[in-house]
């Protein structure tokens, strides 16, 4: 094969990636609109859209601008954050079973939120819960940096993450266990299921800057993750700094996922399944997988959030429950096909 | 292929390089200089410190003493020396062309179409494999792909840790010929080699390690002498000057 035919081969596949990107962007846009248009208040299409851009007005404007718009924006941002950080985590650890919560950020953020609910702080002022969750995420990131040591090793990171996750989980159980107030306990359990219902622009303003900053940091890892496909020594000898990459990974994930958990609770399986599905479609290159996983995550979460409203409009089906319900069997199916391919 | 303008300066200069593992000196005061146009075979029994020497020389392992490569920033070093680690890790089902193109990482943005990539594929006889998934190849084929990746890095010096392990005879000879060709072009290669017959035949120079120390350094015929072979490797060998160069055949264990 000549240089030209190698290049033709590469660009040929580039085309399909462009097509995939376009399709995912379209899906995200459509699902974002669907998220705006589906809800218990049966509003007409034209009515909804005009209310969205109206300056001031009645209840329709209120529903669109204060309830549905922030919900859709959070679905978009959190889905993208989960998809992207899942892809980055899998790329860094070179393990398709890695997920954003692996380093303990989600568990610790949840612990912070649970403490806020239990102590009644969350009832005292509105932002206490997300702020406590963010503090939990920040603390866990600091702890994991100390535990995992100065190098760029994957194993130390996994072990430290497992330890912190277990600790945060145990502490959360302890809070529930000793909770004198059954209402607080019920509230905690519901919160931990993950949901985007009844979120306001206050939540958006709190989470969006952190999620976006975290995503920007994670996006810079692409080239390094490609090189890491060949191992830490090979990557280091190609000019990468695995230690610095790990720092960016931890801080980026803590910001993006910590802020997501802070406003929406724990939403599982999106960060695990989305990169897994998209990987074969992008020639397995981690750098290509990052942006597409962000789009894919946004699409999946927006779709799930529309689905909870359609499936059980009056039962408050929790988003995290649905993603796990769909995600787990899907994942089993993937494992099944993988096993057959290996046999 | 472009050459780094390093004429005159050594490509690798180790000064009293020492690596400690606990209190054990796995590399013990090794000084070594490699100039352009050399194919240096690093030989020694298992545990002699070959891998540690190479990793420390690149700054991938904490060490005492000096290495010109370890003093460079990672970005500069990646353009001065390529490294083929012993562990042959390929994490994802990348295409062979994409994997080999990773070698271009230190040189900024460039894709699979880069001439250095197609050159490296051709040198390792992998051109027809370009579109295949690397993880679906056999172990020996994967090893050739990883060598091609290091070649695509297009550096004045290539450091390779047991690049020939798992290769069939044709691929082994092909690899040694590629390395010798690189040396003839004015680049240099430092490769740890267990097959002393191949090392004797293709290397321009051999460096022998024993218990972390450099015990011999010179042309193959000088380094592969009965006394050293007995002391360091514990073997006896038949050594002859053939028409095609040095012929080395290990015969028996003597301890």
Coordinates of C-alpha atoms in Angstrom, one line a residue:
Chain A
X1 CA 0.0 0.0 0.0
X2 CA 1.4 3.4 -0.9
X3 CA 1.2 6.6 1.3
X4 CA -1.7 7.8 -0.8
X5 CA -3.8 4.6 -0.3
X6 CA -3.0 4.6 3.4
X7 CA -4.3 8.2 3.5
X8 CA -7.4 7.3 1.4
X9 CA -8.1 4.6 3.9
X10 CA -7.8 6.9 6.8
X11 CA -10.0 9.6 5.3
X12 CA -12.6 7.1 4.2
X13 CA -13.1 6.2 7.8
X14 CA -13.0 9.9 8.8
X15 CA -16.1 10.4 6.7
X16 CA -18.1 7.9 8.6
X17 CA -17.0 9.5 11.9
X18 CA -18.2 12.9 10.5
X19 CA -21.5 11.2 9.7
X20 CA -21.7 9.8 13.2
X21 CA -21.0 13.2 14.7
X22 CA -23.7 14.8 12.6
X23 CA -26.2 12.1 13.6
X24 CA -25.4 12.5 17.3
X25 CA -25.7 16.3 17.2
X26 CA -29.1 15.9 15.4
X27 CA -30.2 13.4 18.1
X28 CA -29.1 15.7 20.9
X29 CA -30.9 18.7 19.3
X30 CA -34.1 16.7 18.7
X31 CA -34.1 15.2 22.2
X32 CA -33.4 18.6 23.8
X33 CA -36.5 20.0 22.0
X34 CA -38.5 16.9 23.1
X35 CA -37.4 17.5 26.6
X36 CA -38.8 21.1 26.3
X37 CA -42.1 19.9 24.8
X38 CA -43.0 16.9 27.0
X39 CA -44.5 17.4 30.4
X40 CA -47.5 17.1 32.7
X41 CA -48.8 20.6 31.6
X42 CA -50.2 19.7 28.1
X43 CA -49.0 22.7 26.1
X44 CA -49.3 23.0 22.4
X45 CA -46.1 23.2 20.2
X46 CA -46.5 26.7 19.1
X47 CA -47.7 27.9 22.5
X48 CA -44.6 26.3 24.1
X49 CA -42.1 27.7 21.7
X50 CA -43.5 31.2 21.8
X51 CA -43.6 31.0 25.6
X52 CA -39.9 30.0 25.6
X53 CA -38.9 33.3 24.0
X54 CA -41.5 35.6 25.5
X55 CA -40.3 38.3 27.8
X56 CA -42.9 38.0 30.5
X57 CA -46.2 36.3 30.8
X58 CA -48.5 33.8 32.4
X59 CA -48.2 30.3 33.7
X60 CA -47.1 28.9 30.3
X61 CA -44.1 31.1 30.1
X62 CA -43.3 30.2 33.7
X63 CA -43.5 26.5 33.0
X64 CA -41.3 26.7 29.9
X65 CA -38.7 29.1 31.2
X66 CA -38.5 28.2 34.8
X67 CA -39.2 24.4 34.8
X68 CA -38.6 22.8 31.4
X69 CA -35.7 24.8 30.1
X70 CA -33.4 24.3 33.1
X71 CA -34.4 20.6 33.2
X72 CA -33.4 20.2 29.5
X73 CA -30.2 22.2 30.0
X74 CA -29.2 20.0 33.0
X75 CA -30.0 16.8 31.0
X76 CA -27.8 18.0 28.2
X77 CA -24.9 19.0 30.5
X78 CA -25.0 16.1 32.9
X79 CA -25.4 13.5 30.1
X80 CA -22.4 15.0 28.3
X81 CA -20.4 15.1 31.5
X82 CA -21.1 11.5 32.3
X83 CA -20.4 10.3 28.8
X84 CA -17.2 12.3 28.5
X85 CA -15.8 11.4 31.9
X86 CA -16.7 7.7 31.3
X87 CA -14.7 7.7 28.0
X88 CA -11.8 9.5 29.7
X89 CA -11.7 7.1 32.6
X90 CA -11.9 4.1 30.4
X91 CA -9.2 5.5 28.2
X92 CA -6.8 6.3 31.1
X93 CA -7.3 3.0 32.8
X94 CA -7.4 1.1 29.6
X95 CA -10.4 -0.8 30.9
X96 CA -13.8 -0.8 29.2
X97 CA -15.5 -1.5 32.6
X98 CA -14.3 1.8 34.2
X99 CA -16.9 4.4 34.9
X100 CA -16.8 8.0 36.2
X101 CA -17.8 6.9 39.7
X102 CA -14.8 4.6 40.0
X103 CA -12.6 7.1 41.6
X104 CA -15.1 7.7 44.4
X105 CA -16.3 11.2 43.3
X106 CA -19.9 10.2 42.9
X107 CA -20.1 8.3 46.2
X108 CA -18.5 11.2 48.1
X109 CA -20.7 13.8 46.5
X110 CA -23.7 11.7 47.4
X111 CA -22.4 11.4 51.0
X112 CA -22.1 15.2 51.2
X113 CA -25.7 15.6 49.9
X114 CA -27.0 12.9 52.3
X115 CA -25.4 14.7 55.2
X116 CA -27.0 18.0 54.2
X117 CA -30.4 16.2 54.0
X118 CA -29.9 14.5 57.3
X119 CA -28.7 17.5 59.3
X120 CA -31.7 19.5 57.9
X121 CA -29.3 22.0 56.3
X122 CA -30.9 21.2 53.0
X123 CA -34.2 22.4 54.3
X124 CA -32.7 25.5 55.8
X125 CA -31.4 27.0 52.6
X126 CA -31.8 25.8 49.0
X127 CA -28.2 25.5 47.9
X128 CA -27.0 23.6 51.0
X129 CA -27.5 20.2 49.4
X130 CA -25.6 20.8 46.1
X131 CA -22.9 22.7 47.9
X132 CA -22.4 19.9 50.4
X133 CA -22.2 17.5 47.5
X134 CA -19.6 19.6 45.8
X135 CA -17.6 19.7 49.0
X136 CA -17.8 15.9 49.2
X137 CA -16.6 15.6 45.6
X138 CA -13.7 18.0 46.3
X139 CA -12.6 16.2 49.4
X140 CA -12.6 12.9 47.6
X141 CA -10.5 14.3 44.8
X142 CA -8.0 15.7 47.3
X143 CA -7.9 12.4 49.1
X144 CA -7.4 10.3 46.0
X145 CA -4.6 12.6 44.9
X146 CA -2.9 11.9 48.2
X147 CA -3.6 8.2 48.3
X148 CA -2.7 7.4 44.7
X149 CA 0.8 9.0 45.0
X150 CA 2.8 11.1 42.7
X151 CA 3.3 8.7 39.7
X152 CA 1.0 8.2 36.8
X153 CA 0.0 4.6 37.6
X154 CA -3.4 3.2 36.9
X155 CA -3.5 0.6 39.6
X156 CA -2.9 2.9 42.5
X157 CA -5.7 5.1 41.2
X158 CA -8.2 2.2 40.9
X159 CA -7.3 0.9 44.4
X160 CA -7.6 4.4 46.0
X161 CA -10.9 5.0 44.2
X162 CA -12.4 1.7 45.3
X163 CA -11.3 2.4 48.9
X164 CA -12.9 5.9 48.8
X165 CA -16.1 4.7 47.2
X166 CA -16.4 1.9 49.8
X167 CA -15.8 4.4 52.6
X168 CA -18.3 6.9 51.2
X169 CA -20.9 4.2 50.7
X170 CA -20.4 2.9 54.2
X171 CA -20.7 6.4 55.7
X172 CA -23.9 6.9 53.7
X173 CA -25.4 3.7 55.0
X174 CA -24.4 4.7 58.5
X175 CA -26.3 8.0 58.2
X176 CA -29.4 6.1 57.0
X177 CA -28.9 3.5 59.6
X178 CA -28.8 5.9 62.5
X179 CA -31.3 8.4 61.0
X180 CA -33.8 9.2 63.8
X181 CA -36.1 10.8 61.2
X182 CA -37.9 8.4 58.8
X183 CA -38.9 11.3 56.5
X184 CA -35.3 12.4 56.2
X185 CA -34.3 8.7 55.4
X186 CA -37.0 8.5 52.7
X187 CA -35.9 11.8 51.3
X188 CA -32.3 10.6 51.2
X189 CA -33.2 7.3 49.4
X190 CA -35.3 9.2 46.8
X191 CA -32.6 11.7 46.3
X192 CA -30.0 9.0 45.7
X193 CA -32.0 7.5 42.9
X194 CA -31.1 10.5 40.7
X195 CA -33.6 12.9 39.0
X196 CA -33.8 16.1 37.0
X197 CA -37.4 16.9 38.1
X198 CA -38.1 20.3 39.7
X199 CA -34.6 21.7 39.1
X200 CA -34.3 25.5 38.6
X201 CA -31.9 27.9 36.9
X202 CA -30.2 28.2 40.3
X203 CA -29.1 24.6 39.8
X204 CA -28.0 25.4 36.3
X205 CA -25.9 28.4 37.3
X206 CA -24.3 26.4 40.1
X207 CA -23.5 23.3 38.1
X208 CA -22.9 24.6 34.6
X209 CA -19.5 26.4 35.2
X210 CA -18.0 23.4 37.0
X211 CA -19.3 20.9 34.5
X212 CA -18.1 22.9 31.6
X213 CA -14.7 23.5 33.2
X214 CA -14.3 19.8 34.0
X215 CA -15.3 18.9 30.4
X216 CA -12.8 21.3 28.9
X217 CA -10.1 19.8 31.1
X218 CA -11.0 16.2 30.1
X219 CA -11.1 17.1 26.4
X220 CA -7.4 18.1 26.5
X221 CA -6.5 14.5 27.4
X222 CA -7.4 13.0 23.9
X223 CA -3.9 12.8 22.4
X224 CA -2.4 11.5 25.6
X225 CA -5.1 8.8 25.9
X226 CA -4.3 7.6 22.4
X227 CA -0.6 7.3 23.3
X228 CA -1.5 5.5 26.6
X229 CA -3.2 2.8 24.6
X230 CA 0.4 1.4 24.3
X231 CA 1.1 1.6 28.1
X232 CA 2.5 4.1 30.4
X233 CA 6.2 3.6 29.4
X234 CA 5.4 3.9 25.7
X235 CA 3.3 7.0 26.3
X236 CA 6.0 8.6 28.5
X237 CA 8.6 7.9 25.9
X238 CA 6.4 9.6 23.3
X239 CA 6.6 12.9 25.3
X240 CA 3.4 12.5 27.4
X241 CA 3.4 13.0 31.2
X242 CA 1.1 10.3 32.6
X243 CA 1.3 11.9 36.1
X244 CA 0.0 15.2 34.9
X245 CA -2.7 13.4 32.8
X246 CA -3.9 11.6 35.9
X247 CA -4.1 14.9 37.8
X248 CA -6.2 16.5 35.0
X249 CA -8.4 13.3 34.9
X250 CA -9.1 13.4 38.6
X251 CA -9.7 17.2 38.8
X252 CA -11.8 17.2 35.5
X253 CA -13.9 14.2 36.6
X254 CA -14.3 15.6 40.1
X255 CA -15.6 18.9 38.7
X256 CA -17.9 17.5 36.0
X257 CA -19.2 14.5 37.8
X258 CA -19.2 16.1 41.2
X259 CA -21.3 19.0 40.0
X260 CA -23.6 16.6 38.1
X261 CA -24.3 14.5 41.2
X262 CA -24.7 17.6 43.3
X263 CA -27.7 18.8 41.2
X264 CA -29.1 15.5 39.9
X265 CA -28.1 12.7 42.3
X266 CA -26.4 9.6 41.2
X267 CA -27.2 8.5 37.7
X268 CA -25.5 5.3 36.8
X269 CA -24.6 3.4 33.6
X270 CA -24.5 6.3 31.2
X271 CA -20.8 6.9 31.7
X272 CA -20.2 3.1 31.4
X273 CA -22.4 2.1 28.5
X274 CA -22.1 5.1 26.1
X275 CA -18.3 4.9 25.5
X276 CA -18.6 1.2 25.2
X277 CA -21.3 1.4 22.5
X278 CA -19.5 4.1 20.5
X279 CA -15.9 2.7 20.7
X280 CA -16.1 0.2 17.8
X281 CA -17.7 3.0 15.7
X282 CA -14.7 5.3 16.0
X283 CA -11.9 2.8 15.3
X284 CA -11.4 2.5 19.1
X285 CA -9.3 5.7 19.2
X286 CA -9.8 7.3 22.7
X287 CA -9.3 10.9 21.3
X288 CA -12.1 10.4 18.8
X289 CA -14.3 8.7 21.5
X290 CA -14.2 11.7 23.9
X291 CA -16.3 14.2 22.0
X292 CA -18.7 11.6 20.6
X293 CA -19.2 10.1 24.1
X294 CA -20.1 13.5 25.4
X295 CA -22.8 13.8 22.6
X296 CA -23.9 10.2 23.1
X297 CA -24.2 10.7 26.9
X298 CA -26.3 13.9 26.4
X299 CA -28.6 12.1 23.9
X300 CA -29.1 9.1 26.2
X301 CA -29.8 11.2 29.3
X302 CA -32.2 13.5 27.5
X303 CA -34.0 10.5 26.1
X304 CA -34.2 8.8 29.5
X305 CA -35.5 12.0 31.0
X306 CA -38.2 12.3 28.4
X307 CA -39.0 8.6 28.9
X308 CA -39.6 9.0 32.7
X309 CA -42.1 11.7 31.9
X310 CA -43.9 9.6 29.2
X311 CA -43.8 6.2 30.9
X312 CA -45.2 7.2 34.3
X313 CA -46.4 10.8 34.1
X314 CA -47.9 10.8 37.5
X315 CA -45.6 8.4 39.4
X316 CA -42.3 10.4 39.5
X317 CA -40.3 7.6 38.1
X318 CA -36.6 8.4 39.0
X319 CA -34.1 9.0 36.1
X320 CA -31.3 7.0 37.8
X321 CA -33.6 4.0 38.2
X322 CA -34.5 4.1 34.5
X323 CA -30.9 4.4 33.3
X324 CA -29.9 1.5 35.4
X325 CA -33.0 -0.5 34.3
X326 CA -32.1 0.0 30.6
X327 CA -28.4 0.1 31.1
X328 CA -27.8 -3.1 33.0
X329 CA -29.5 -5.5 30.5
X330 CA -28.0 -3.6 27.6
X331 CA -24.6 -4.1 29.2
X332 CA -25.3 -7.8 29.7
X333 CA -26.1 -8.0 26.0
X334 CA -22.8 -6.4 25.2
X335 CA -20.9 -8.9 27.3
X336 CA -22.8 -11.7 25.7
X337 CA -21.9 -10.6 22.2
X338 CA -18.3 -10.0 23.3
X339 CA -18.1 -13.5 24.7
X340 CA -19.4 -15.0 21.5
X341 CA -16.9 -13.0 19.5
X342 CA -14.0 -14.2 21.7
X343 CA -15.1 -17.9 21.6
Chain B
X1 CA 13.4 10.7 6.6
X2 CA 14.6 13.7 8.5
X3 CA 17.6 13.5 10.8
X4 CA 18.1 15.3 14.0
X5 CA 21.1 17.6 13.7
X6 CA 23.2 15.8 16.3
X7 CA 26.4 15.3 14.3
X8 CA 29.3 15.1 16.8
X9 CA 27.2 14.8 19.9
X10 CA 26.6 11.4 21.3
X11 CA 23.0 10.1 21.0
X12 CA 23.1 8.4 24.4
X13 CA 25.5 9.3 27.2
X14 CA 25.3 7.5 30.5
X15 CA 27.6 8.6 33.3
X16 CA 27.9 6.3 36.3
X17 CA 24.2 5.3 36.0
X18 CA 22.9 3.5 39.1
X19 CA 19.4 2.2 39.9
X20 CA 18.5 1.1 43.4
X21 CA 15.7 -1.3 44.1
X22 CA 15.5 -1.3 47.9
X23 CA 19.2 -1.5 48.8
X24 CA 20.0 -3.7 45.8
X25 CA 21.9 -2.0 42.9
X26 CA 20.1 -3.4 39.9
X27 CA 22.1 -1.1 37.7
X28 CA 25.5 -0.4 39.1
X29 CA 27.6 2.5 37.9
X30 CA 27.2 2.0 34.2
X31 CA 28.9 4.5 31.9
X32 CA 28.1 4.2 28.2
X33 CA 28.3 6.4 25.2
X34 CA 26.5 5.7 21.9
X35 CA 27.3 7.8 18.8
X36 CA 25.5 7.9 15.4
X37 CA 25.6 4.9 13.2
X38 CA 25.8 2.1 15.8
X39 CA 23.6 -0.9 16.3
X40 CA 24.3 -1.8 20.0
X41 CA 23.1 -5.1 21.3
X42 CA 22.6 -5.1 25.1
X43 CA 23.2 -8.6 26.3
X44 CA 23.1 -10.3 29.7
X45 CA 21.3 -13.1 31.5
X46 CA 17.8 -12.6 33.0
X47 CA 18.0 -10.1 35.9
X48 CA 21.2 -8.5 34.7
X49 CA 19.6 -5.1 34.7
X50 CA 19.0 -4.6 31.0
X51 CA 15.4 -3.3 31.3
X52 CA 16.2 -1.1 34.3
X53 CA 19.2 0.4 32.4
X54 CA 17.1 1.3 29.4
X55 CA 14.2 2.7 31.5
X56 CA 16.6 4.7 33.7
X57 CA 18.5 6.0 30.7
X58 CA 15.1 7.4 29.4
X59 CA 14.3 8.9 32.8
X60 CA 11.4 6.5 33.3
X61 CA 12.9 5.1 36.5
X62 CA 14.4 7.0 39.4
X63 CA 18.2 6.8 39.2
X64 CA 21.5 8.2 40.3
X65 CA 24.2 9.4 38.0
X66 CA 23.7 11.0 34.6
X67 CA 21.8 10.3 31.4
X68 CA 21.6 12.9 28.7
X69 CA 18.1 11.7 27.7
X70 CA 16.8 11.8 31.3
X71 CA 17.8 15.4 31.5
X72 CA 15.7 16.4 28.6
X73 CA 12.0 17.5 28.9
X74 CA 9.6 14.7 27.8
X75 CA 8.8 16.5 24.6
X76 CA 12.4 17.1 23.5
X77 CA 13.4 13.5 24.6
X78 CA 10.5 12.0 22.5
X79 CA 12.2 13.5 19.4
X80 CA 15.6 12.3 20.4
X81 CA 14.9 8.7 21.3
X82 CA 12.0 6.3 20.7
X83 CA 11.4 3.5 23.2
X84 CA 9.9 0.0 22.6
X85 CA 9.0 -1.3 26.1
X86 CA 9.1 -5.0 26.8
X87 CA 5.4 -5.3 27.9
X88 CA 3.5 -5.4 24.6
X89 CA 0.4 -3.5 25.5
X90 CA -2.3 -2.7 23.0
X91 CA -5.3 -1.6 24.9
X92 CA -7.9 -1.0 22.2
X93 CA -8.8 -2.5 18.9
X94 CA -7.0 0.2 16.9
X95 CA -6.2 -0.3 13.3
X96 CA -2.6 -1.1 12.5
X97 CA -2.2 2.2 10.6
X98 CA -3.6 4.2 13.5
X99 CA -1.5 2.4 16.0
X100 CA 1.7 3.0 14.0
X101 CA 0.7 6.6 13.6
X102 CA 0.8 7.0 17.4
X103 CA 4.6 7.1 16.9
X104 CA 4.1 10.6 15.3
X105 CA 2.7 11.9 18.6
X106 CA 5.9 13.9 19.5
X107 CA 5.9 15.6 16.1
X108 CA 2.5 17.3 16.5
X109 CA -0.6 16.7 14.4
X110 CA -0.2 14.2 11.7
X111 CA -2.4 11.3 10.7
X112 CA -1.9 7.8 9.3
X113 CA -1.0 9.3 5.9
X114 CA 2.4 10.6 7.2
X115 CA 5.3 9.3 5.1
X116 CA 7.1 8.1 8.2
X117 CA 4.1 5.8 9.0
X118 CA 4.0 4.2 5.6
X119 CA 7.8 3.9 5.7
X120 CA 7.7 2.2 9.0
X121 CA 4.9 -0.2 7.9
X122 CA 6.9 -1.0 4.8
X123 CA 10.1 -1.7 6.7
X124 CA 8.4 -4.1 9.0
X125 CA 6.5 -5.8 6.1
X126 CA 3.2 -4.7 7.4
X127 CA 1.8 -2.6 4.5
X128 CA -0.9 -5.1 3.8
X129 CA -1.9 -5.1 7.5
X130 CA -2.6 -1.4 7.6
X131 CA -6.4 -1.7 7.8
X132 CA -6.4 -4.7 10.2
X133 CA -7.3 -4.4 13.9
X134 CA -4.1 -4.7 15.9
X135 CA -5.7 -6.7 18.6
X136 CA -6.8 -9.4 16.1
X137 CA -3.2 -10.1 15.0
X138 CA -1.0 -12.9 16.4
X139 CA 1.5 -12.1 19.1
X140 CA 4.4 -12.0 16.7
X141 CA 2.6 -9.8 14.3
X142 CA 1.6 -7.4 17.1
X143 CA 5.3 -7.2 18.1
X144 CA 6.1 -6.2 14.5
X145 CA 3.4 -3.5 14.6
X146 CA 4.8 -2.1 17.9
X147 CA 8.3 -2.0 16.4
X148 CA 6.9 -0.1 13.4
X149 CA 5.3 2.3 15.8
X150 CA 8.7 3.0 17.3
X151 CA 10.2 3.4 13.8
X152 CA 7.5 5.9 12.9
X153 CA 8.7 8.1 15.8
X154 CA 11.7 8.8 13.4
X155 CA 14.2 9.6 16.1
X156 CA 18.1 9.5 15.9
X157 CA 18.1 6.8 18.6
X158 CA 15.8 3.8 19.1
X159 CA 15.9 1.9 22.4
X160 CA 14.2 -1.4 22.2
X161 CA 13.6 -3.9 25.1
X162 CA 13.7 -7.5 23.7
X163 CA 12.2 -6.5 20.4
X164 CA 12.7 -10.0 18.9
X165 CA 10.9 -12.0 21.6
X166 CA 8.1 -14.1 20.0
X167 CA 9.1 -13.4 16.4
X168 CA 9.5 -16.2 13.9
X169 CA 13.0 -16.5 12.3
X170 CA 12.1 -14.5 9.2
X171 CA 10.7 -11.7 11.3
X172 CA 13.7 -11.8 13.6
X173 CA 16.2 -11.5 10.8
X174 CA 14.1 -8.9 9.1
X175 CA 14.0 -6.8 12.3
X176 CA 17.8 -7.1 12.9
X177 CA 18.3 -6.1 9.3
X178 CA 16.1 -3.1 9.7
X179 CA 18.0 -2.0 12.8
X180 CA 21.4 -2.6 11.0
X181 CA 20.0 -0.5 8.1
X182 CA 19.1 2.3 10.5
X183 CA 22.6 2.3 11.8
X184 CA 24.0 2.4 8.2
X185 CA 21.8 5.4 7.7
X186 CA 23.5 7.2 10.6
X187 CA 20.9 6.5 13.3
X188 CA 21.6 4.3 16.2
X189 CA 19.8 1.4 17.9
X190 CA 20.2 0.1 21.5
X191 CA 18.4 -3.2 21.8
X192 CA 18.4 -5.9 24.4
X193 CA 18.8 -9.2 22.7
X194 CA 18.7 -12.7 24.1
X195 CA 19.6 -14.5 20.9
X196 CA 23.4 -14.2 20.9
X197 CA 23.6 -15.7 17.5
X198 CA 21.5 -12.9 16.0
X199 CA 23.4 -10.3 18.1
X200 CA 26.8 -11.6 16.9
X201 CA 25.7 -11.5 13.3
X202 CA 23.9 -8.2 13.1
X203 CA 25.1 -5.8 15.8
X204 CA 28.0 -3.5 15.3
X205 CA 28.8 -3.5 19.0
X206 CA 27.8 -5.5 22.1
X207 CA 27.5 -4.3 25.7
X208 CA 27.4 -7.1 28.3
X209 CA 25.7 -6.6 31.7
X210 CA 26.2 -8.9 34.6
X211 CA 24.6 -8.2 38.0
X212 CA 24.0 -4.6 37.1
X213 CA 27.6 -3.9 36.0
X214 CA 28.9 -3.4 32.6
X215 CA 31.4 -6.2 32.1
X216 CA 32.3 -5.9 28.4
X217 CA 31.8 -3.4 25.6
X218 CA 33.1 -3.8 22.1
X219 CA 32.8 -5.6 18.7
X220 CA 30.8 -8.9 18.9
X221 CA 33.9 -11.0 18.3
X222 CA 35.7 -9.4 21.3
X223 CA 32.7 -9.5 23.7
X224 CA 31.6 -13.0 23.0
X225 CA 34.7 -14.8 24.3
X226 CA 34.7 -18.1 26.2
X227 CA 35.7 -16.7 29.6
X228 CA 33.0 -14.1 29.8
X229 CA 30.4 -16.5 28.4
X230 CA 31.2 -19.0 31.1
X231 CA 31.3 -16.4 33.9
X232 CA 28.2 -14.3 32.9
X233 CA 25.9 -16.7 31.1
X234 CA 27.3 -20.1 32.4
X235 CA 27.3 -21.5 28.9
X236 CA 29.8 -22.8 26.4
X237 CA 29.5 -21.9 22.7
X238 CA 30.9 -22.6 19.3
X239 CA 32.1 -19.4 17.8
X240 CA 33.5 -19.2 14.3
X241 CA 34.3 -16.6 11.7
X242 CA 32.0 -17.5 8.7
X243 CA 32.0 -16.0 5.3
X244 CA 28.8 -14.1 6.4
X245 CA 30.3 -12.8 9.6
X246 CA 30.5 -14.2 13.1
X247 CA 28.7 -17.5 13.7
X248 CA 27.7 -18.2 17.3
X249 CA 26.0 -21.3 18.5
X250 CA 25.4 -22.0 22.2
X251 CA 26.4 -25.6 23.0
X252 CA 25.9 -26.5 26.7
X253 CA 25.4 -25.3 30.2
X254 CA 28.6 -25.4 32.3
X255 CA 27.5 -24.8 35.8

